[in-house]
Amino acid sequence: MKVSLVVNGAPREVEGGPLRRLLDVLREDLALTGTKEGCGEGECGACTVLIDGEPVNSCLVPLAQAAGREVRTVEALASGELLTDLQEALVRCGGTQCGICTPGIAVCATAALAREPGADRLRLRELLAGNLCRCTGYQLVIDAVAEVVARRADATDAGAAPPLPARTAPTAPGQAGPGVGSRGAAP
Amino acid sequence: MSGATPTRTPAPAWLRPATLADALAARAAHPDWLVVAGGTDVMVGSTRRPEPPGVLDLFGLAELSAITEGPDGLCVGAGATYAALLRHPTVRDRFPCLHEAAREVGALQIQARGTLGGNVQTSSPVGDTLPPLLALDAEVEVASAARGPRRVPYAAWITSYRKTALATDELLVAVHLPWPAPGTRQRWRKVGTRKAQAISKVMLAATARLEGDGPGRPGTIAHARVALGAVADRPVRLPTVEALLVGASPDPALAERVREAVRAAITPITDVRSTADYRREVAANLVARFVLDLAAPALPGADPGAGGAP
């Protein structure tokens, strides 16, 4: 079946059986390899993407259920090489080790912070519980996300826009896509 | 199955009905099709299985997604997601043991797509929302195009390991939860390897209502339901334990008798997630603790129906 969907702001048409995994369509047909396959069973969250703004495991989404939906992957978080404040914080705090879980964490945390901008550390742990890190680097991940919560709150208190990322980060394969469409640097 | 060289067969047909009537007609016409809602169970391992001839997609079907309050209780559409359950204030206030189970069944990614009906139909022994359905005296509503709707008490829903009373021309429509009597306390406990996103080793869902209780007086237990998950081929109620509780006063002596009764009532297995001994002891402890906590006064300000520790 032919399926039309919007991926990172651009309308795309893809082909495949209805039960084909959205994960495979993104990686194989659309070359968006920032989305990783970890367990392939919905346990680890490495394949997290946003569908209509909600974080989901793309390994469990049949292609047919993505029809007409807006899908956002890790490639659409940064503006070209300009990382979001969250990505910047993950880099600065060392919230990434081998890196396989990092795209899923960045995507899930982006959605979680949009939904609950005032989440405390305990709540952040709950919001990110669906993203496993086999290097067990959770502490630094939570440090990074908590720092973003604090900085955005400071910026809001001061009535100013949150500080933009201070520098461009080195690009990693699959992490700095063309930056098509919607930006992740909100709010 | 020869997973390495899958036979090339035509891609499955796909149908996304707009109404329940259309869905029931499609189910009757294609009993061999895969029924999918959020996909969090049926998509696991999908690439290693032969594809079904067709797929009936019920995710987001409005008639199956609603959570509605009626005079007798709450009706939760089979397609209601865990996220929808978590957002619903009545589920939180009146059915806290189901609310807590939905909160622990998985993280955001699973909650966004997994449905109560999916958990009920997959009918895994470790399905987190299933012990609460036993403890809450839930009924399952199914329907077929030919015979219309019927209700099955959840206690009779599972017929064997991962098998349910659903006929091949029926769809799961809703789960009905009768309003708990005012003052009913509820308890949900999940024990897994990890606090979050872990498959359970043991789960407890329990409810109890006391009579004649007041300051310094625990009263006697007038109603009790004790249900465990992951200790048998399906979630189980413990009638022998419930019989010990009803009419008794919650105190340490009762808790000890209950501990023994739980040990005697279940025969869990050893598998990759836990051992039989561990499961039996943890289950006994969870129920005994529930009984001991009944002796403490209900939390001040707790809503009727709520009151179990979070």
Coordinates of C-alpha atoms in Angstrom, one line a residue:
Chain A
M1 CA 0.0 0.0 0.0
K2 CA 1.0 3.6 -0.6
V3 CA 1.0 5.7 2.5
S4 CA 1.2 9.5 2.7
L5 CA 2.6 11.1 5.8
V6 CA 4.5 14.2 6.9
V7 CA 8.0 13.5 8.1
N8 CA 9.9 16.4 9.7
G9 CA 7.7 18.9 8.0
A10 CA 7.9 17.5 4.5
P11 CA 5.1 15.5 2.9
R12 CA 6.4 12.0 1.9
E13 CA 4.9 9.1 0.2
V14 CA 6.2 5.6 1.1
E15 CA 5.3 2.1 0.1
G16 CA 5.0 -1.1 2.0
G17 CA 2.8 -3.7 3.7
P18 CA 0.4 -2.2 6.3
L19 CA 2.3 -4.0 9.2
R20 CA 5.7 -2.7 8.1
R21 CA 7.3 -1.0 11.0
L22 CA 7.5 2.7 10.9
L23 CA 11.0 2.4 12.2
D24 CA 12.1 0.5 9.1
V25 CA 10.4 3.0 6.8
L26 CA 12.2 5.9 8.4
R27 CA 15.6 4.2 8.4
E28 CA 15.5 2.3 5.1
D29 CA 13.2 4.3 2.8
L30 CA 13.8 7.8 4.1
A31 CA 17.4 7.4 5.2
L32 CA 16.6 8.9 8.6
T33 CA 19.0 6.7 10.5
G34 CA 19.1 8.9 13.6
T35 CA 16.2 6.7 14.9
K36 CA 17.8 3.6 16.3
E37 CA 16.6 0.1 16.8
G38 CA 17.4 -1.2 20.2
C39 CA 15.2 -4.1 21.4
G40 CA 12.6 -4.0 18.6
E41 CA 10.0 -4.9 21.3
G42 CA 8.9 -1.6 22.7
E43 CA 11.0 -1.9 25.8
C44 CA 14.0 0.4 25.3
G45 CA 12.8 3.6 23.6
A46 CA 15.8 3.9 21.3
C47 CA 13.4 4.2 18.3
T48 CA 11.2 6.9 19.9
V49 CA 9.7 9.4 17.4
L50 CA 6.9 11.8 17.8
I51 CA 3.6 11.2 16.1
D52 CA 1.4 14.3 16.2
G53 CA 3.6 15.4 19.1
E54 CA 3.3 12.2 21.2
P55 CA 6.4 10.0 21.8
V56 CA 5.9 6.5 20.5
N57 CA 8.1 3.5 19.9
S58 CA 8.4 3.4 16.1
C59 CA 9.2 -0.3 16.2
L60 CA 5.6 -0.9 17.3
V61 CA 3.9 1.4 14.9
P62 CA 2.5 -0.3 11.8
L63 CA 3.0 1.9 8.7
A64 CA -0.7 2.0 7.9
Q65 CA -1.3 3.7 11.3
A66 CA 1.1 6.5 10.3
A67 CA -0.9 7.4 7.3
G68 CA -1.8 11.1 7.4
R69 CA 0.1 11.7 10.6
E70 CA 2.9 14.1 11.3
V71 CA 6.1 12.2 12.3
R72 CA 9.0 14.0 13.8
T73 CA 12.4 12.3 14.3
V74 CA 15.6 13.3 16.0
E75 CA 16.9 14.8 12.8
A76 CA 14.3 17.6 13.1
L77 CA 15.3 18.7 16.6
A78 CA 18.4 20.7 15.6
S79 CA 18.4 23.6 13.1
G80 CA 21.1 22.3 10.8
E81 CA 24.1 22.1 13.1
L82 CA 22.6 24.4 15.7
L83 CA 21.5 22.1 18.6
T84 CA 18.5 22.7 20.8
D85 CA 19.1 23.7 24.4
L86 CA 18.2 20.1 25.4
Q87 CA 20.7 18.6 22.9
E88 CA 23.3 21.1 24.0
A89 CA 22.7 20.2 27.6
L90 CA 23.1 16.5 26.9
V91 CA 26.4 17.2 25.3
R92 CA 27.6 19.5 28.0
C93 CA 26.6 17.3 30.9
G94 CA 27.9 14.1 29.4
G95 CA 24.4 12.8 29.1
T96 CA 25.5 10.4 26.4
Q97 CA 27.9 7.5 26.4
C98 CA 27.8 5.0 23.5
G99 CA 25.1 7.1 22.0
I100 CA 22.5 4.4 20.8
C101 CA 19.9 5.6 23.3
T102 CA 20.6 9.3 22.9
P103 CA 18.3 10.1 19.9
G104 CA 15.4 8.4 21.7
I105 CA 16.1 10.3 24.9
A106 CA 16.4 13.6 23.0
V107 CA 13.1 13.0 21.3
C108 CA 11.2 11.8 24.3
A109 CA 12.6 14.5 26.6
T110 CA 11.7 17.2 24.0
A111 CA 8.1 16.0 24.1
A112 CA 8.1 15.6 27.9
L113 CA 9.4 19.1 28.5
A114 CA 6.9 20.6 26.1
R115 CA 4.2 18.8 28.1
E116 CA 5.5 19.3 31.6
P117 CA 7.9 22.3 31.6
G118 CA 8.1 22.3 35.4
A119 CA 8.9 18.6 36.0
D120 CA 11.1 17.9 38.9
R121 CA 13.9 15.3 38.9
L122 CA 11.7 12.5 40.1
R123 CA 9.0 13.3 37.5
L124 CA 11.7 13.6 34.8
R125 CA 12.8 10.0 35.7
E126 CA 9.3 8.9 35.3
L127 CA 8.8 10.7 32.0
L128 CA 12.0 9.2 30.6
A129 CA 11.4 5.7 32.1
G130 CA 10.7 4.3 28.7
N131 CA 14.2 5.1 27.5
L132 CA 16.8 2.5 28.6
C133 CA 20.5 3.3 28.6
R134 CA 22.6 0.1 28.7
C135 CA 25.6 2.2 29.7
T136 CA 23.4 3.2 32.7
G137 CA 24.2 6.8 32.3
Y138 CA 20.9 7.9 33.7
Q139 CA 22.3 10.4 36.3
L140 CA 23.9 12.6 33.8
V141 CA 20.9 12.4 31.4
I142 CA 18.6 13.6 34.3
D143 CA 21.2 16.3 35.1
A144 CA 21.0 17.6 31.6
V145 CA 17.2 17.6 31.3
A146 CA 16.8 19.1 34.8
E147 CA 19.3 21.9 33.8
V148 CA 17.1 22.7 30.8
V149 CA 14.0 22.9 33.0
A150 CA 15.9 25.3 35.3
R151 CA 17.3 27.5 32.5
R152 CA 13.9 27.7 30.7
A153 CA 12.3 28.7 34.0
D154 CA 15.0 31.3 34.6
A155 CA 14.5 32.7 31.1
T156 CA 10.7 32.8 31.6
D157 CA 11.1 34.5 35.0
A158 CA 13.4 37.1 33.5
G159 CA 10.8 37.7 30.7
A160 CA 13.4 36.9 28.1
A161 CA 13.7 34.2 25.5
P162 CA 15.7 31.2 26.8
P163 CA 19.4 31.4 25.9
L164 CA 20.2 30.0 22.6
P165 CA 22.8 27.2 22.3
A166 CA 26.2 28.8 22.7
R167 CA 28.0 26.9 20.0
T168 CA 27.5 24.5 17.2
A169 CA 28.3 21.0 18.1
P170 CA 30.3 18.6 16.0
T171 CA 28.0 16.6 13.7
A172 CA 27.5 13.0 14.3
P173 CA 26.3 10.7 11.5
G174 CA 22.5 10.5 11.6
Q175 CA 22.3 13.2 14.2
A176 CA 22.5 16.4 12.2
G177 CA 20.1 16.0 9.3
P178 CA 19.1 18.6 6.8
G179 CA 16.8 20.1 9.5
V180 CA 13.7 20.1 7.3
G181 CA 10.5 21.6 8.7
S182 CA 9.5 22.2 12.2
R183 CA 12.0 23.4 14.7
G184 CA 12.7 21.8 18.0
A185 CA 14.3 24.8 19.7
A186 CA 11.0 25.9 21.2
P187 CA 9.7 27.4 23.4
Chain B
M1 CA 8.8 -20.9 10.6
S2 CA 11.8 -20.3 8.3
G3 CA 12.5 -16.8 9.3
A4 CA 15.4 -16.4 7.0
T5 CA 13.5 -16.8 3.8
P6 CA 10.0 -15.6 4.2
T7 CA 7.6 -16.7 1.5
R8 CA 6.5 -13.9 -0.7
T9 CA 2.9 -13.5 -0.2
P10 CA 0.7 -10.5 -1.1
A11 CA 0.7 -7.8 1.5
P12 CA -2.2 -8.1 4.0
A13 CA -5.4 -6.2 3.3
W14 CA -6.0 -3.3 5.7
L15 CA -9.3 -2.1 6.9
R16 CA -9.9 0.9 9.2
P17 CA -13.6 1.0 9.9
A18 CA -15.2 4.3 10.8
T19 CA -17.9 2.8 13.0
L20 CA -18.4 -0.1 15.4
A21 CA -21.1 -1.5 13.1
D22 CA -18.6 -1.5 10.2
A23 CA -16.0 -3.1 12.4
L24 CA -18.3 -5.9 13.6
A25 CA -19.3 -6.6 10.0
A26 CA -15.6 -6.8 9.0
R27 CA -14.8 -9.0 11.9
A28 CA -17.7 -11.4 11.0
A29 CA -16.5 -11.5 7.3
H30 CA -12.8 -12.0 8.2
P31 CA -12.5 -13.9 11.4
D32 CA -8.9 -14.8 10.5
W33 CA -7.7 -11.2 10.2
L34 CA -5.4 -9.7 12.8
V35 CA -7.2 -7.2 15.1
V36 CA -4.9 -4.3 16.0
A37 CA -5.4 -1.3 18.3
G38 CA -2.3 0.4 19.6
G39 CA 0.0 -2.4 18.4
T40 CA 2.1 -2.6 21.6
D41 CA 1.5 -6.3 21.9
V42 CA 0.7 -7.5 18.4
M43 CA 3.6 -5.7 16.8
V44 CA 6.2 -7.3 19.1
G45 CA 8.0 -9.9 16.9
S46 CA 5.8 -9.0 13.9
T47 CA 8.8 -9.3 11.5
R48 CA 9.4 -12.9 12.6
R49 CA 5.8 -14.2 12.1
P50 CA 4.0 -14.9 8.8
E51 CA 1.7 -12.0 8.0
P52 CA -2.0 -12.4 8.5
P53 CA -4.3 -12.3 5.4
G54 CA -5.7 -8.9 6.6
V55 CA -5.6 -6.4 9.4
L56 CA -8.6 -4.8 11.1
D57 CA -7.4 -1.5 12.6
L58 CA -9.4 -0.3 15.5
F59 CA -7.0 2.3 16.9
G60 CA -8.7 5.6 17.6
L61 CA -12.2 4.3 16.6
A62 CA -14.4 6.9 18.5
E63 CA -17.0 4.4 19.7
L64 CA -14.4 2.3 21.3
S65 CA -12.3 5.1 22.9
A66 CA -14.7 6.8 25.2
I67 CA -14.7 6.6 29.0
T68 CA -18.2 7.4 30.3
E69 CA -19.8 7.6 33.7
G70 CA -23.2 5.9 34.2
P71 CA -25.5 5.3 37.2
D72 CA -24.0 1.9 37.9
G73 CA -20.3 2.6 37.2
L74 CA -17.7 3.6 34.7
C75 CA -17.6 2.3 31.1
V76 CA -14.1 2.2 29.7
G77 CA -14.0 1.7 25.9
A78 CA -11.8 -1.1 24.9
G79 CA -9.8 1.3 22.7
A80 CA -9.1 3.8 25.6
T81 CA -5.3 4.2 25.9
Y82 CA -3.4 4.0 29.2
A83 CA -2.8 7.8 28.6
A84 CA -6.5 8.4 28.4
L85 CA -7.1 6.4 31.7
L86 CA -4.3 8.4 33.4
R87 CA -5.9 11.7 32.3
H88 CA -9.3 10.7 33.5
P89 CA -10.0 12.2 37.0
T90 CA -12.8 9.7 37.8
V91 CA -10.4 6.7 37.2
R92 CA -7.9 8.4 39.5
D93 CA -10.4 9.2 42.2
R94 CA -12.7 6.1 42.2
F95 CA -10.5 3.4 40.7
P96 CA -7.0 4.2 42.0
C97 CA -5.7 0.7 41.7
L98 CA -6.5 0.8 37.9
H99 CA -5.0 4.3 37.7
E100 CA -1.8 3.1 39.3
A101 CA -1.6 0.0 37.1
A102 CA -2.0 2.2 34.0
R103 CA 0.8 4.4 35.3
E104 CA 3.2 1.5 35.7
V105 CA 2.3 -0.6 32.7
G106 CA 4.9 1.2 30.7
A107 CA 6.3 4.7 30.1
L108 CA 5.0 7.5 27.9
Q109 CA 5.6 5.6 24.7
I110 CA 3.5 2.6 25.7
Q111 CA 0.9 4.7 27.5
A112 CA 0.3 6.7 24.3
R113 CA -0.7 3.7 22.3
G114 CA -1.4 0.7 24.5
T115 CA -5.1 0.2 25.3
L116 CA -7.1 -1.4 28.1
G117 CA -8.8 -3.7 25.6
G118 CA -5.5 -4.8 24.2
N119 CA -4.3 -5.8 27.7
V120 CA -7.6 -7.6 28.3
Q121 CA -7.6 -9.5 25.0
T122 CA -3.8 -10.4 25.0
S123 CA -4.6 -11.8 28.4
S124 CA -1.0 -12.2 29.5
P125 CA -0.5 -13.6 33.0
V126 CA 1.6 -10.5 33.6
G127 CA -0.9 -8.0 32.1
D128 CA -0.7 -5.2 34.7
T129 CA -4.2 -3.9 34.4
L130 CA -5.8 -7.4 34.8
P131 CA -5.6 -8.0 38.6
P132 CA -7.4 -4.6 39.1
L133 CA -10.2 -5.8 36.9
L134 CA -10.7 -8.9 39.2
A135 CA -10.5 -6.8 42.3
L136 CA -13.0 -4.3 41.0
D137 CA -15.5 -6.9 39.8
A138 CA -15.3 -5.7 36.2
E139 CA -17.4 -7.0 33.4
V140 CA -16.2 -7.3 29.8
E141 CA -18.6 -6.2 27.0
V142 CA -18.2 -7.9 23.7
A143 CA -20.4 -7.6 20.6
S144 CA -21.0 -9.4 17.3
A145 CA -22.9 -8.3 14.2
A146 CA -25.1 -11.4 14.4
R147 CA -25.9 -11.5 18.1
G148 CA -25.4 -8.0 19.4
P149 CA -23.7 -7.2 22.7
R150 CA -23.2 -9.5 25.7
R151 CA -21.3 -9.1 29.0
V152 CA -18.9 -11.5 30.6
P153 CA -17.8 -11.2 34.2
Y154 CA -14.0 -10.6 34.1
A155 CA -13.6 -13.5 36.5
A156 CA -14.9 -15.8 33.8
W157 CA -13.3 -14.1 30.8
I158 CA -10.1 -16.0 30.7
T159 CA -10.6 -19.6 29.6
S160 CA -7.0 -20.8 29.6
Y161 CA -3.5 -19.5 29.2
R162 CA -3.8 -16.4 27.0
K163 CA -7.3 -17.5 25.8
T164 CA -10.4 -15.6 26.3
A165 CA -14.2 -16.0 25.9
L166 CA -14.1 -13.8 22.8
A167 CA -15.8 -15.6 19.8
T168 CA -14.2 -15.4 16.4
D169 CA -16.9 -13.0 15.2
E170 CA -16.8 -10.8 18.2
L171 CA -14.9 -7.7 19.2
L172 CA -14.1 -6.4 22.6
V173 CA -16.1 -3.3 23.1
A174 CA -15.7 -2.1 26.7
V175 CA -14.9 -2.8 30.3
H176 CA -17.5 -2.0 32.9
L177 CA -16.4 -1.1 36.4
P178 CA -19.1 -0.9 39.0
W179 CA -18.8 2.0 41.4
P180 CA -17.0 0.8 44.6
A181 CA -19.0 1.3 47.7
P182 CA -18.1 4.5 49.6
G183 CA -15.1 3.9 51.8
T184 CA -13.7 1.1 49.8
R185 CA -9.9 1.1 50.0
Q186 CA -7.8 0.0 47.1
R187 CA -4.3 -1.2 46.7
W188 CA -2.0 -1.7 43.7
R189 CA 1.5 -3.1 44.0
K190 CA 3.8 -4.1 41.2
V191 CA 7.1 -5.8 41.9
G192 CA 9.6 -5.9 39.1
T193 CA 13.3 -5.9 38.5
R194 CA 13.2 -2.1 38.0
K195 CA 10.7 0.5 39.2
A196 CA 9.7 1.5 35.8
Q197 CA 9.2 -0.2 32.4
A198 CA 9.7 -3.7 33.8
I199 CA 7.6 -6.8 33.3
S200 CA 6.1 -7.8 36.6
K201 CA 7.3 -10.6 38.8
V202 CA 4.3 -10.3 41.0
M203 CA 1.3 -7.9 41.1
L204 CA -1.4 -7.3 43.8
A205 CA -4.7 -5.6 43.3
A206 CA -6.9 -5.6 46.4
T207 CA -10.0 -3.8 47.7
A208 CA -11.5 -3.8 51.1
R209 CA -14.3 -2.0 53.0
L210 CA -14.5 -1.8 56.7
E211 CA -17.5 -1.4 58.9
G212 CA -17.7 -0.1 62.4
D213 CA -14.3 1.5 62.2
G214 CA -13.5 4.8 63.9
P215 CA -10.7 6.5 65.9
G216 CA -8.9 3.7 67.7
R217 CA -11.3 1.0 66.3
P218 CA -10.3 -0.8 63.1
G219 CA -13.8 -2.3 62.8
T220 CA -14.4 -5.4 60.7
I221 CA -13.9 -6.1 57.1
A222 CA -17.2 -6.2 55.3
H223 CA -16.0 -6.7 51.7
A224 CA -12.7 -7.9 50.3
R225 CA -11.2 -8.7 46.9
V226 CA -7.6 -10.0 46.6
A227 CA -6.2 -10.6 43.1
L228 CA -2.7 -11.5 42.1
G229 CA -0.9 -11.4 38.8
A230 CA 2.1 -13.4 37.5
V231 CA 1.6 -16.3 40.0
A232 CA -0.5 -18.5 37.6
D233 CA -1.4 -18.9 34.0
R234 CA -3.8 -16.0 34.4
P235 CA -4.5 -13.3 37.0
V236 CA -6.2 -15.0 39.9
R237 CA -8.5 -14.1 42.8
L238 CA -7.9 -15.7 46.2
P239 CA -11.3 -16.7 47.5
T240 CA -9.8 -18.5 50.6
V241 CA -8.0 -15.4 51.6
E242 CA -11.0 -13.2 51.0
A243 CA -13.1 -15.6 53.2
L244 CA -10.5 -15.2 56.0
L245 CA -10.8 -11.4 55.7
V246 CA -14.5 -10.9 55.6
G247 CA -15.9 -10.5 59.1
A248 CA -12.5 -10.3 60.7
S249 CA -10.7 -7.3 62.2
P250 CA -7.5 -6.2 60.5
D251 CA -4.7 -6.9 63.0
P252 CA -1.2 -8.5 63.0
A253 CA -2.7 -11.9 63.9
L254 CA -5.0 -11.8 60.8
A255 CA -2.1 -10.6 58.7
E256 CA -0.1 -13.7 59.7
R257 CA -3.1 -16.0 59.0
V258 CA -3.5 -14.3 55.6
R259 CA 0.2 -14.7 54.8
E260 CA -0.1 -18.5 55.3
A261 CA -3.3 -18.6 53.3
V262 CA -1.7 -16.8 50.4
R263 CA 1.3 -19.2 50.4
A264 CA -1.1 -22.2 50.3
A265 CA -3.4 -20.7 47.6
I266 CA -0.9 -20.1 44.8
T267 CA 1.6 -22.3 42.9
P268 CA 3.7 -19.8 41.0
I269 CA 6.4 -21.0 38.5
T270 CA 10.1 -20.3 38.2
D271 CA 10.9 -18.6 34.9
V272 CA 13.3 -16.0 33.5
R273 CA 11.9 -13.2 35.6
S274 CA 11.7 -14.8 39.0
T275 CA 11.5 -17.9 41.0
A276 CA 8.5 -19.7 42.5
D277 CA 9.8 -19.2 46.0
Y278 CA 10.3 -15.5 45.5
R279 CA 6.9 -15.0 44.0
R280 CA 5.2 -16.9 46.8
E281 CA 6.9 -15.0 49.5
V282 CA 6.5 -11.6 47.9
A283 CA 2.8 -12.3 47.2
A284 CA 2.2 -13.3 50.8
N285 CA 4.0 -10.2 52.0
L286 CA 2.1 -7.9 49.7
V287 CA -1.3 -9.2 50.9
A288 CA -0.2 -9.2 54.6
R289 CA 0.9 -5.6 54.3
F290 CA -2.4 -4.7 52.8
V291 CA -4.2 -6.2 55.8
L292 CA -1.9 -4.4 58.3
D293 CA -2.5 -1.1 56.5
L294 CA -6.2 -1.6 56.8
A295 CA -5.8 -1.2 60.6
A296 CA -4.6 2.3 60.0
P297 CA -7.2 4.9 59.5
A298 CA -8.0 5.9 55.9
L299 CA -6.0 8.9 54.6
P300 CA -7.8 12.1 55.7
G301 CA -9.5 13.8 52.9
A302 CA -9.4 10.7 50.7
D303 CA -12.3 10.5 48.3
P304 CA -14.8 7.7 48.6
G305 CA -13.4 4.7 46.8
A306 CA -9.8 5.9 47.1
G307 CA -7.5 5.5 50.1
G308 CA -5.0 2.8 49.3
A309 CA -1.5 4.1 49.7
P310 CA -0.2 5.3 46.3

